[in-house]
Amino acid sequence: MRQSKLFTKTLKQAPKEELSLNAQLLIKAGYVDKLMSGAYTYLPLGLRVLEKIKDIVRTEMNNLGGQEILMPALLPKEPWQKTGRWDEPGEEVMFQFQGRSGKDLGLGWTHEEIVTPLMKQFVQSYKDLPVAVYQIQDKFRNEPRAKSGLLRGLEFSMKDLYSFHANEDDLLEYYEKSKTAYLNIFKHCGLEARIVEASGGDFSKFSHEFQVFTEYGEDTVFYCSKCDFAQNDEICELKAGDKCPECEGEIKEAKAIEVGNIFPLKTKYSKDFDFTFTDKEGKQKPVIMGCYGIGPSRVLGSVVEVHHDDKGIIWPEKIAPFQVHLLKIGDSDEVDKASENLYQELKEREIEVLFDDREESAGVKFNDSDLMGLPVRLVVSQKTLKKQVVEYKFRKEENSEELSQEELFSKLK
Ligand SMILES: [Zn+2]
């Protein structure tokens, strides 16, 4: 893509009222636009990142046997009354209002109330189990103060998967597999997530959160410095300095961002909706459920919180909007021609490239490139042409190197 055709521009300053670091950087670099607190427009570059994250999530969910569906975000009151969640937590979490017909409606913040009766129509026998469905959709939360940018929105992107099983052992086996899938997703997105025990509600000992440790996090996690033990502050009875209950290690405290969670629902919702199946002996039994959430928009915000420096964003390779930022420095015919040729060559080799072909000064282009944070920067200038090289630099490293075209293409592979 040619940057001269990109309608978005970088900004010198983020809006003053934007307090979160992730949104400040994303707005300045031209990835998102703030409509209001908790609601952002994804501009072309931001949408490319969001879609890449969704693709990574989708691949892992398909590997888990999940079948993709899309449920409405606009929901009727009745199924929520069945579980009690229309009133508790009610409007504290859910946007609720009436249509012109007088019908009570709400915007979805989770979909157990919709997916359970949906699957009840199709699952009758043990032969129909296990089964898992998921969707990637915008969800809504009636947040009183949405001030964390993409980390906590009124509207946000969510992947929610629901699994249905004939017995608890089967659920737990799937639940463990989902942990591996989740860790894969975060790794591909450049995040190191830790599995943390959290409250399981009334129906399970634990649920699990996936937490990324960063000083900017809203959550507090207590973890062992030696083993995998980790709990969130809502359930942890230990404090920093205590001895780990599982080994000799010391408990430490960290700030963290929750990027995913998984929950063994067991029969909580199947009981509310009388969702049963016929087992091998012909007996009716409640279906055992699990649910599994990841917010792609929150992952995007978390990546920016973790991967940046004082100049701008540093995208991990797999979710960068483009792999290469090609900068044309200077406006001689020679430089025009050489940079244009390199741009075409990169495209032919199917390397994702953003070509800064604008008539701007070198300073503006270098600053924009650092702010936008694509993994590799290439420079074609009078100086590089004289040496018959291209300047090659990783965004995350200080030093650049000079490569011949041949060396360049073998390196980009
Ligand atoms: Zn330990």
Tab-separated table of C-alpha atoms and ligand atoms in Angstrom:
chain	number	residue	atom	x	y	z
A	1	MET	CA	0.000	0.000	0.000
A	2	ARG	CA	1.135	3.521	-0.790
A	3	GLN	CA	1.197	5.815	2.198
A	4	SER	CA	0.394	8.775	-0.073
A	5	LYS	CA	-3.019	7.134	-0.682
A	6	LEU	CA	-3.680	6.341	2.975
A	7	PHE	CA	-6.298	8.827	4.138
A	8	THR	CA	-5.185	8.664	7.773
A	9	LYS	CA	-2.312	10.741	9.108
A	10	THR	CA	-0.204	10.556	12.206
A	11	LEU	CA	-0.905	13.121	14.911
A	12	LYS	CA	1.594	15.114	16.963
A	13	GLN	CA	-0.596	14.755	20.044
A	14	ALA	CA	-3.284	12.368	21.206
A	15	PRO	CA	-6.515	13.993	22.460
A	16	LYS	CA	-5.920	15.423	25.940
A	17	GLU	CA	-8.765	13.525	27.540
A	18	GLU	CA	-7.361	10.181	26.390
A	19	LEU	CA	-5.557	8.794	29.442
A	20	SER	CA	-4.640	5.272	28.411
A	21	LEU	CA	-1.254	4.640	26.894
A	22	ASN	CA	-2.542	2.096	24.361
A	23	ALA	CA	-5.168	4.442	22.900
A	24	GLN	CA	-2.817	7.453	22.955
A	25	LEU	CA	-0.277	5.601	20.819
A	26	LEU	CA	-2.863	4.005	18.535
A	27	ILE	CA	-4.566	7.356	17.904
A	28	LYS	CA	-1.272	9.213	17.315
A	29	ALA	CA	-0.051	6.532	14.902
A	30	GLY	CA	-3.343	6.578	12.961
A	31	TYR	CA	-4.608	3.103	13.872
A	32	VAL	CA	-7.821	4.076	15.633
A	33	ASP	CA	-10.053	7.102	16.108
A	34	LYS	CA	-11.830	7.799	19.359
A	35	LEU	CA	-15.576	8.280	18.958
A	36	MET	CA	-16.167	8.508	22.718
A	37	SER	CA	-14.733	6.914	25.850
A	38	GLY	CA	-14.927	3.151	25.364
A	39	ALA	CA	-15.744	3.229	21.619
A	40	TYR	CA	-13.138	3.440	18.868
A	41	THR	CA	-13.212	3.342	15.072
A	42	TYR	CA	-10.641	1.023	13.513
A	43	LEU	CA	-8.895	2.874	10.701
A	44	PRO	CA	-7.298	0.920	7.812
A	45	LEU	CA	-4.055	0.094	9.661
A	46	GLY	CA	-5.794	-0.721	12.949
A	47	LEU	CA	-8.334	-2.918	11.219
A	48	ARG	CA	-5.534	-4.908	9.567
A	49	VAL	CA	-4.047	-5.631	13.003
A	50	LEU	CA	-7.430	-6.531	14.503
A	51	GLU	CA	-8.219	-8.899	11.615
A	52	LYS	CA	-4.830	-10.610	11.980
A	53	ILE	CA	-5.484	-11.208	15.666
A	54	LYS	CA	-8.938	-12.597	14.816
A	55	ASP	CA	-7.381	-14.919	12.214
A	56	ILE	CA	-4.924	-16.291	14.778
A	57	VAL	CA	-7.808	-16.839	17.222
A	58	ARG	CA	-9.949	-18.442	14.507
A	59	THR	CA	-7.203	-20.888	13.493
A	60	GLU	CA	-6.750	-22.104	17.068
A	61	MET	CA	-10.512	-22.352	17.691
A	62	ASN	CA	-10.924	-24.394	14.500
A	63	ASN	CA	-8.062	-26.651	15.697
A	64	LEU	CA	-10.013	-27.139	18.928
A	65	GLY	CA	-12.907	-28.422	16.857
A	66	GLY	CA	-14.932	-25.236	17.284
A	67	GLN	CA	-17.580	-24.527	14.611
A	68	GLU	CA	-18.000	-20.838	13.869
A	69	ILE	CA	-21.431	-19.235	14.128
A	70	LEU	CA	-22.685	-15.675	14.514
A	71	MET	CA	-25.411	-14.873	17.000
A	72	PRO	CA	-27.173	-11.502	17.163
A	73	ALA	CA	-25.757	-8.842	19.469
A	74	LEU	CA	-29.314	-7.533	20.003
A	75	LEU	CA	-31.074	-9.875	22.423
A	76	PRO	CA	-34.563	-10.369	23.897
A	77	LYS	CA	-35.157	-10.208	27.654
A	78	GLU	CA	-36.814	-13.600	28.140
A	79	PRO	CA	-33.793	-15.993	28.152
A	80	TRP	CA	-31.972	-13.608	30.513
A	81	GLN	CA	-34.906	-13.750	32.923
A	82	LYS	CA	-34.557	-17.538	32.972
A	83	THR	CA	-31.034	-17.297	34.387
A	84	GLY	CA	-31.769	-14.242	36.535
A	85	ARG	CA	-29.121	-12.165	34.774
A	86	TRP	CA	-31.643	-9.675	33.351
A	87	ASP	CA	-31.862	-8.282	36.914
A	88	GLU	CA	-28.582	-9.423	38.464
A	89	PRO	CA	-26.154	-8.007	37.279
A	90	GLY	CA	-28.796	-6.440	34.977
A	91	GLU	CA	-28.113	-2.878	33.865
A	92	GLU	CA	-24.899	-2.791	35.848
A	93	VAL	CA	-23.376	-4.726	32.954
A	94	MET	CA	-25.986	-4.869	30.186
A	95	PHE	CA	-27.320	-2.042	28.049
A	96	GLN	CA	-31.100	-2.510	28.318
A	97	PHE	CA	-33.818	-0.595	26.482
A	98	GLN	CA	-37.146	-0.976	24.685
A	99	GLY	CA	-37.891	-1.228	20.990
A	100	ARG	CA	-40.792	0.769	19.548
A	101	SER	CA	-43.037	-2.259	19.977
A	102	GLY	CA	-42.416	-2.008	23.718
A	103	LYS	CA	-40.340	-5.169	23.701
A	104	ASP	CA	-37.477	-5.264	26.224
A	105	LEU	CA	-34.103	-5.708	24.563
A	106	GLY	CA	-30.474	-5.796	25.595
A	107	LEU	CA	-27.056	-5.788	23.980
A	108	GLY	CA	-25.043	-8.980	24.476
A	109	TRP	CA	-22.066	-8.970	26.871
A	110	THR	CA	-21.912	-12.789	26.856
A	111	HIS	CA	-24.065	-15.417	25.128
A	112	GLU	CA	-24.771	-18.388	27.416
A	113	GLU	CA	-28.470	-17.397	27.435
A	114	ILE	CA	-28.578	-17.582	23.645
A	115	VAL	CA	-26.248	-20.475	22.833
A	116	THR	CA	-27.701	-22.917	25.382
A	117	PRO	CA	-31.278	-22.958	23.978
A	118	LEU	CA	-29.797	-22.846	20.462
A	119	MET	CA	-27.773	-26.017	20.982
A	120	LYS	CA	-30.678	-27.661	22.814
A	121	GLN	CA	-32.491	-27.753	19.466
A	122	PHE	CA	-29.746	-29.873	17.908
A	123	VAL	CA	-28.276	-32.009	20.700
A	124	GLN	CA	-30.495	-34.907	21.823
A	125	SER	CA	-28.281	-37.929	22.286
A	126	TYR	CA	-24.809	-38.778	23.607
A	127	LYS	CA	-23.957	-39.281	19.932
A	128	ASP	CA	-24.311	-35.513	19.382
A	129	LEU	CA	-21.632	-34.804	22.038
A	130	PRO	CA	-19.091	-33.360	22.468
A	131	VAL	CA	-19.650	-30.271	20.355
A	132	ALA	CA	-18.203	-26.751	20.456
A	133	VAL	CA	-19.328	-23.530	18.777
A	134	TYR	CA	-17.795	-20.069	18.785
A	135	GLN	CA	-18.290	-16.595	17.402
A	136	ILE	CA	-16.200	-13.476	16.986
A	137	GLN	CA	-18.402	-10.464	17.488
A	138	ASP	CA	-18.649	-7.075	19.119
A	139	LYS	CA	-19.940	-7.218	22.660
A	140	PHE	CA	-21.182	-4.425	24.903
A	141	ARG	CA	-20.693	-3.572	28.560
A	142	ASN	CA	-22.397	-0.759	30.415
A	143	GLU	CA	-19.130	0.474	31.976
A	144	PRO	CA	-19.509	3.560	34.167
A	145	ARG	CA	-15.936	4.742	33.466
A	146	ALA	CA	-14.301	3.433	30.335
A	147	LYS	CA	-10.856	4.965	30.586
A	148	SER	CA	-8.477	2.199	29.619
A	149	GLY	CA	-8.594	2.620	25.859
A	150	LEU	CA	-8.974	-0.712	24.081
A	151	LEU	CA	-8.546	-2.634	27.329
A	152	ARG	CA	-12.039	-1.911	28.642
A	153	GLY	CA	-14.612	-0.726	26.139
A	154	LEU	CA	-18.331	-0.085	26.066
A	155	GLU	CA	-18.146	-1.934	22.734
A	156	PHE	CA	-15.346	-4.421	22.150
A	157	SER	CA	-14.450	-7.361	19.967
A	158	MET	CA	-14.888	-10.770	21.607
A	159	LYS	CA	-14.373	-14.383	20.707
A	160	ASP	CA	-16.584	-16.616	22.830
A	161	LEU	CA	-16.514	-20.382	22.492
A	162	TYR	CA	-18.931	-22.737	24.248
A	163	SER	CA	-18.304	-26.466	24.618
A	164	PHE	CA	-20.886	-29.142	25.420
A	165	HIS	CA	-20.050	-32.542	26.905
A	166	ALA	CA	-21.639	-35.776	28.138
A	167	ASN	CA	-19.583	-35.849	31.350
A	168	GLU	CA	-17.180	-33.789	33.461
A	169	ASP	CA	-14.086	-35.785	32.490
A	170	ASP	CA	-14.687	-34.935	28.864
A	171	LEU	CA	-15.149	-31.245	29.760
A	172	LEU	CA	-11.923	-31.211	31.779
A	173	GLU	CA	-9.957	-32.857	28.975
A	174	TYR	CA	-11.233	-30.211	26.535
A	175	TYR	CA	-10.614	-27.482	29.103
A	176	GLU	CA	-6.923	-28.472	29.321
A	177	LYS	CA	-6.627	-28.473	25.520
A	178	SER	CA	-8.136	-24.996	25.426
A	179	LYS	CA	-5.352	-23.747	27.740
A	180	THR	CA	-2.740	-24.849	25.202
A	181	ALA	CA	-4.706	-23.224	22.345
A	182	TYR	CA	-4.943	-19.971	24.316
A	183	LEU	CA	-1.224	-19.919	25.107
A	184	ASN	CA	-0.526	-20.471	21.376
A	185	ILE	CA	-2.745	-17.519	20.474
A	186	PHE	CA	-1.013	-15.165	22.891
A	187	LYS	CA	2.428	-16.345	21.801
A	188	HIS	CA	1.591	-15.629	18.140
A	189	CYS	CA	0.389	-12.180	19.190
A	190	GLY	CA	3.688	-11.496	20.962
A	191	LEU	CA	2.265	-11.757	24.485
A	192	GLU	CA	3.595	-13.930	27.268
A	193	ALA	CA	0.488	-14.916	29.199
A	194	ARG	CA	0.417	-16.698	32.527
A	195	ILE	CA	-2.444	-18.987	33.578
A	196	VAL	CA	-3.929	-17.677	36.807
A	197	GLU	CA	-6.566	-19.304	39.010
A	198	ALA	CA	-9.666	-17.195	39.568
A	199	SER	CA	-13.037	-17.651	41.234
A	200	GLY	CA	-15.180	-20.443	39.804
A	201	GLY	CA	-18.424	-18.881	41.022
A	202	ASP	CA	-20.886	-21.133	42.850
A	203	PHE	CA	-20.475	-24.039	40.498
A	204	SER	CA	-16.768	-24.732	40.124
A	205	LYS	CA	-13.648	-24.586	42.318
A	206	PHE	CA	-11.717	-22.419	39.877
A	207	SER	CA	-11.927	-20.659	36.576
A	208	HIS	CA	-8.740	-19.548	34.834
A	209	GLU	CA	-7.549	-16.205	33.562
A	210	PHE	CA	-4.740	-15.527	31.125
A	211	GLN	CA	-2.768	-12.615	32.496
A	212	VAL	CA	-0.010	-10.594	30.868
A	213	PHE	CA	2.307	-9.043	33.464
A	214	THR	CA	2.853	-5.326	32.917
A	215	GLU	CA	3.141	-2.350	35.232
A	216	TYR	CA	0.182	-0.771	33.388
A	217	GLY	CA	-2.167	-3.646	34.291
A	218	GLU	CA	-5.442	-3.136	36.176
A	219	ASP	CA	-5.366	-6.560	37.870
A	220	THR	CA	-3.182	-7.821	40.705
A	221	VAL	CA	-1.787	-11.341	40.549
A	222	PHE	CA	0.106	-13.364	43.166
A	223	TYR	CA	2.420	-15.954	41.660
A	224	CYS	CA	5.199	-18.323	42.600
A	225	SER	CA	8.690	-17.460	41.411
A	226	LYS	CA	9.534	-21.171	40.985
A	227	CYS	CA	6.433	-23.109	39.881
A	228	ASP	CA	3.195	-22.488	37.937
A	229	PHE	CA	1.143	-21.479	40.985
A	230	ALA	CA	-0.681	-18.179	40.378
A	231	GLN	CA	-3.950	-16.708	41.707
A	232	ASN	CA	-5.713	-13.393	41.262
A	233	ASP	CA	-6.161	-11.112	44.255
A	234	GLU	CA	-9.886	-11.916	44.507
A	235	ILE	CA	-9.231	-15.454	45.704
A	236	CYS	CA	-5.600	-15.435	46.861
A	237	GLU	CA	-5.105	-15.700	50.622
A	238	LEU	CA	-1.336	-15.248	50.358
A	239	LYS	CA	0.722	-12.070	50.160
A	240	ALA	CA	4.068	-11.205	48.612
A	241	GLY	CA	6.908	-12.860	50.535
A	242	ASP	CA	4.822	-15.870	51.679
A	243	LYS	CA	5.897	-19.418	50.880
A	244	CYS	CA	4.261	-21.087	47.865
A	245	PRO	CA	1.716	-23.762	48.918
A	246	GLU	CA	2.916	-26.047	46.105
A	247	CYS	CA	6.710	-25.754	46.431
A	248	GLU	CA	9.445	-23.937	48.358
A	249	GLY	CA	9.297	-20.859	46.118
A	250	GLU	CA	8.476	-17.332	47.203
A	251	ILE	CA	5.164	-15.657	46.342
A	252	LYS	CA	5.464	-12.447	44.360
A	253	GLU	CA	2.952	-9.786	43.371
A	254	ALA	CA	2.543	-8.306	39.898
A	255	LYS	CA	0.268	-5.962	37.974
A	256	ALA	CA	-1.318	-7.655	34.980
A	257	ILE	CA	-3.805	-7.321	32.120
A	258	GLU	CA	-6.355	-10.097	31.712
A	259	VAL	CA	-6.393	-11.098	28.039
A	260	GLY	CA	-8.571	-14.211	28.230
A	261	ASN	CA	-10.549	-16.421	30.550
A	262	ILE	CA	-11.988	-19.912	30.566
A	263	PHE	CA	-14.750	-21.192	32.780
A	264	PRO	CA	-16.015	-24.715	33.587
A	265	LEU	CA	-19.740	-23.877	33.683
A	266	LYS	CA	-20.686	-27.522	34.193
A	267	THR	CA	-24.519	-27.682	34.506
A	268	LYS	CA	-25.134	-24.037	35.484
A	269	TYR	CA	-26.885	-23.037	32.238
A	270	SER	CA	-28.042	-26.460	31.062
A	271	LYS	CA	-30.144	-26.686	34.241
A	272	ASP	CA	-31.679	-23.228	33.679
A	273	PHE	CA	-32.724	-24.222	30.152
A	274	ASP	CA	-33.485	-27.875	30.913
A	275	PHE	CA	-30.874	-28.921	28.357
A	276	THR	CA	-30.485	-32.696	28.651
A	277	PHE	CA	-29.360	-35.582	26.444
A	278	THR	CA	-30.079	-39.304	26.358
A	279	ASP	CA	-27.075	-41.356	27.502
A	280	LYS	CA	-26.098	-44.875	26.341
A	281	GLU	CA	-28.446	-46.450	28.898
A	282	GLY	CA	-31.355	-44.325	27.700
A	283	LYS	CA	-31.312	-42.020	30.753
A	284	GLN	CA	-31.756	-38.240	30.571
A	285	LYS	CA	-28.752	-36.304	31.861
A	286	PRO	CA	-27.862	-32.579	31.937
A	287	VAL	CA	-25.344	-31.449	29.328
A	288	ILE	CA	-21.986	-30.323	30.818
A	289	MET	CA	-20.746	-26.945	29.524
A	290	GLY	CA	-17.629	-24.818	29.401
A	291	CYS	CA	-17.063	-21.291	28.076
A	292	TYR	CA	-13.912	-19.669	26.771
A	293	GLY	CA	-13.364	-15.974	26.017
A	294	ILE	CA	-10.686	-13.841	24.362
A	295	GLY	CA	-11.082	-10.197	23.397
A	296	PRO	CA	-9.194	-9.470	20.142
A	297	SER	CA	-9.484	-5.698	20.708
A	298	ARG	CA	-8.178	-6.087	24.255
A	299	VAL	CA	-5.306	-8.228	22.946
A	300	LEU	CA	-4.509	-5.414	20.507
A	301	GLY	CA	-4.477	-2.835	23.314
A	302	SER	CA	-2.372	-5.123	25.522
A	303	VAL	CA	0.214	-5.624	22.785
A	304	VAL	CA	0.661	-1.852	22.550
A	305	GLU	CA	0.939	-1.539	26.349
A	306	VAL	CA	3.691	-4.175	26.344
A	307	HIS	CA	5.486	-3.442	23.049
A	308	HIS	CA	6.385	0.225	22.697
A	309	ASP	CA	9.164	2.680	23.440
A	310	ASP	CA	9.312	6.475	23.713
A	311	LYS	CA	9.119	6.784	19.907
A	312	GLY	CA	6.059	4.633	19.316
A	313	ILE	CA	4.642	1.152	18.819
A	314	ILE	CA	6.758	-1.966	18.129
A	315	TRP	CA	4.465	-4.555	16.498
A	316	PRO	CA	5.164	-8.274	16.852
A	317	GLU	CA	5.624	-9.718	13.345
A	318	LYS	CA	2.499	-11.859	13.083
A	319	ILE	CA	0.038	-9.072	13.822
A	320	ALA	CA	1.814	-6.078	12.267
A	321	PRO	CA	-0.392	-4.349	9.656
A	322	PHE	CA	2.500	-4.664	7.173
A	323	GLN	CA	5.826	-6.438	7.591
A	324	VAL	CA	7.916	-3.804	5.859
A	325	HIS	CA	7.897	-0.008	5.892
A	326	LEU	CA	9.705	1.175	2.761
A	327	LEU	CA	10.843	4.797	2.976
A	328	LYS	CA	11.755	6.881	-0.031
A	329	ILE	CA	14.137	9.596	1.206
A	330	GLY	CA	14.829	12.444	-1.223
A	331	ASP	CA	13.023	13.277	-4.444
A	332	SER	CA	15.509	12.796	-7.275
A	333	ASP	CA	14.339	10.804	-10.292
A	334	GLU	CA	16.860	8.125	-9.420
A	335	VAL	CA	15.493	7.657	-5.901
A	336	ASP	CA	11.905	7.747	-7.201
A	337	LYS	CA	12.657	5.021	-9.695
A	338	ALA	CA	14.715	2.795	-7.407
A	339	SER	CA	12.189	2.924	-4.546
A	340	GLU	CA	9.292	2.304	-6.943
A	341	ASN	CA	11.101	-0.741	-8.371
A	342	LEU	CA	11.814	-2.122	-4.911
A	343	TYR	CA	8.157	-1.599	-3.935
A	344	GLN	CA	6.970	-3.570	-6.973
A	345	GLU	CA	9.533	-6.305	-6.324
A	346	LEU	CA	8.428	-6.673	-2.686
A	347	LYS	CA	4.786	-6.888	-3.734
A	348	GLU	CA	5.595	-9.534	-6.345
A	349	ARG	CA	7.251	-11.578	-3.623
A	350	GLU	CA	4.075	-11.224	-1.541
A	351	ILE	CA	5.819	-9.319	1.213
A	352	GLU	CA	3.366	-6.976	2.937
A	353	VAL	CA	4.775	-3.523	2.416
A	354	LEU	CA	3.711	0.014	3.239
A	355	PHE	CA	5.526	2.387	0.866
A	356	ASP	CA	6.125	5.881	2.218
A	357	ASP	CA	6.159	7.597	-1.168
A	358	ARG	CA	4.986	10.952	0.252
A	359	GLU	CA	6.693	14.248	-0.465
A	360	GLU	CA	7.754	14.758	3.138
A	361	SER	CA	11.079	15.455	4.817
A	362	ALA	CA	13.325	12.634	6.014
A	363	GLY	CA	12.684	13.673	9.630
A	364	VAL	CA	8.902	13.392	9.270
A	365	LYS	CA	9.189	10.001	7.577
A	366	PHE	CA	11.559	8.511	10.153
A	367	ASN	CA	9.425	9.786	13.058
A	368	ASP	CA	6.233	8.436	11.502
A	369	SER	CA	7.893	5.107	10.822
A	370	ASP	CA	9.000	4.746	14.456
A	371	LEU	CA	5.555	5.782	15.693
A	372	MET	CA	3.722	3.326	13.414
A	373	GLY	CA	6.066	0.523	14.419
A	374	LEU	CA	6.224	-1.909	11.482
A	375	PRO	CA	8.784	-4.685	12.154
A	376	VAL	CA	11.249	-3.844	9.331
A	377	ARG	CA	12.180	-0.446	7.909
A	378	LEU	CA	13.866	-0.133	4.515
A	379	VAL	CA	15.361	3.105	3.253
A	380	VAL	CA	16.152	4.013	-0.336
A	381	SER	CA	18.034	7.323	-0.651
A	382	GLN	CA	20.701	8.989	-2.765
A	383	LYS	CA	23.231	7.700	-0.242
A	384	THR	CA	22.108	4.055	-0.434
A	385	LEU	CA	21.910	4.187	-4.227
A	386	LYS	CA	25.511	5.346	-4.452
A	387	LYS	CA	26.585	2.301	-2.448
A	388	GLN	CA	24.123	0.048	-4.319
A	389	VAL	CA	22.525	-1.053	-1.044
A	390	VAL	CA	19.262	-0.743	0.859
A	391	GLU	CA	19.270	0.317	4.497
A	392	TYR	CA	17.616	-2.375	6.615
A	393	LYS	CA	16.564	-1.906	10.219
A	394	PHE	CA	14.446	-3.810	12.719
A	395	ARG	CA	12.101	-1.518	14.641
A	396	LYS	CA	13.034	-3.219	17.896
A	397	GLU	CA	16.793	-2.816	17.367
A	398	GLU	CA	19.012	0.260	17.403
A	399	ASN	CA	21.374	-0.447	14.546
A	400	SER	CA	20.693	-0.641	10.850
A	401	GLU	CA	22.641	-2.570	8.220
A	402	GLU	CA	23.235	-2.090	4.550
A	403	LEU	CA	22.235	-4.953	2.301
A	404	SER	CA	22.410	-5.644	-1.400
A	405	GLN	CA	19.027	-6.431	-2.987
A	406	GLU	CA	19.953	-10.096	-3.075
A	407	GLU	CA	20.832	-10.145	0.625
A	408	LEU	CA	17.675	-8.205	1.389
A	409	PHE	CA	15.319	-10.698	-0.250
A	410	SER	CA	16.979	-13.698	1.324
A	411	LYS	CA	16.716	-11.964	4.703
A	412	LEU	CA	13.019	-11.082	4.255
A	413	LYS	CA	12.221	-14.711	3.576
B	1	ZN	ZN	5.627	-22.759	43.795
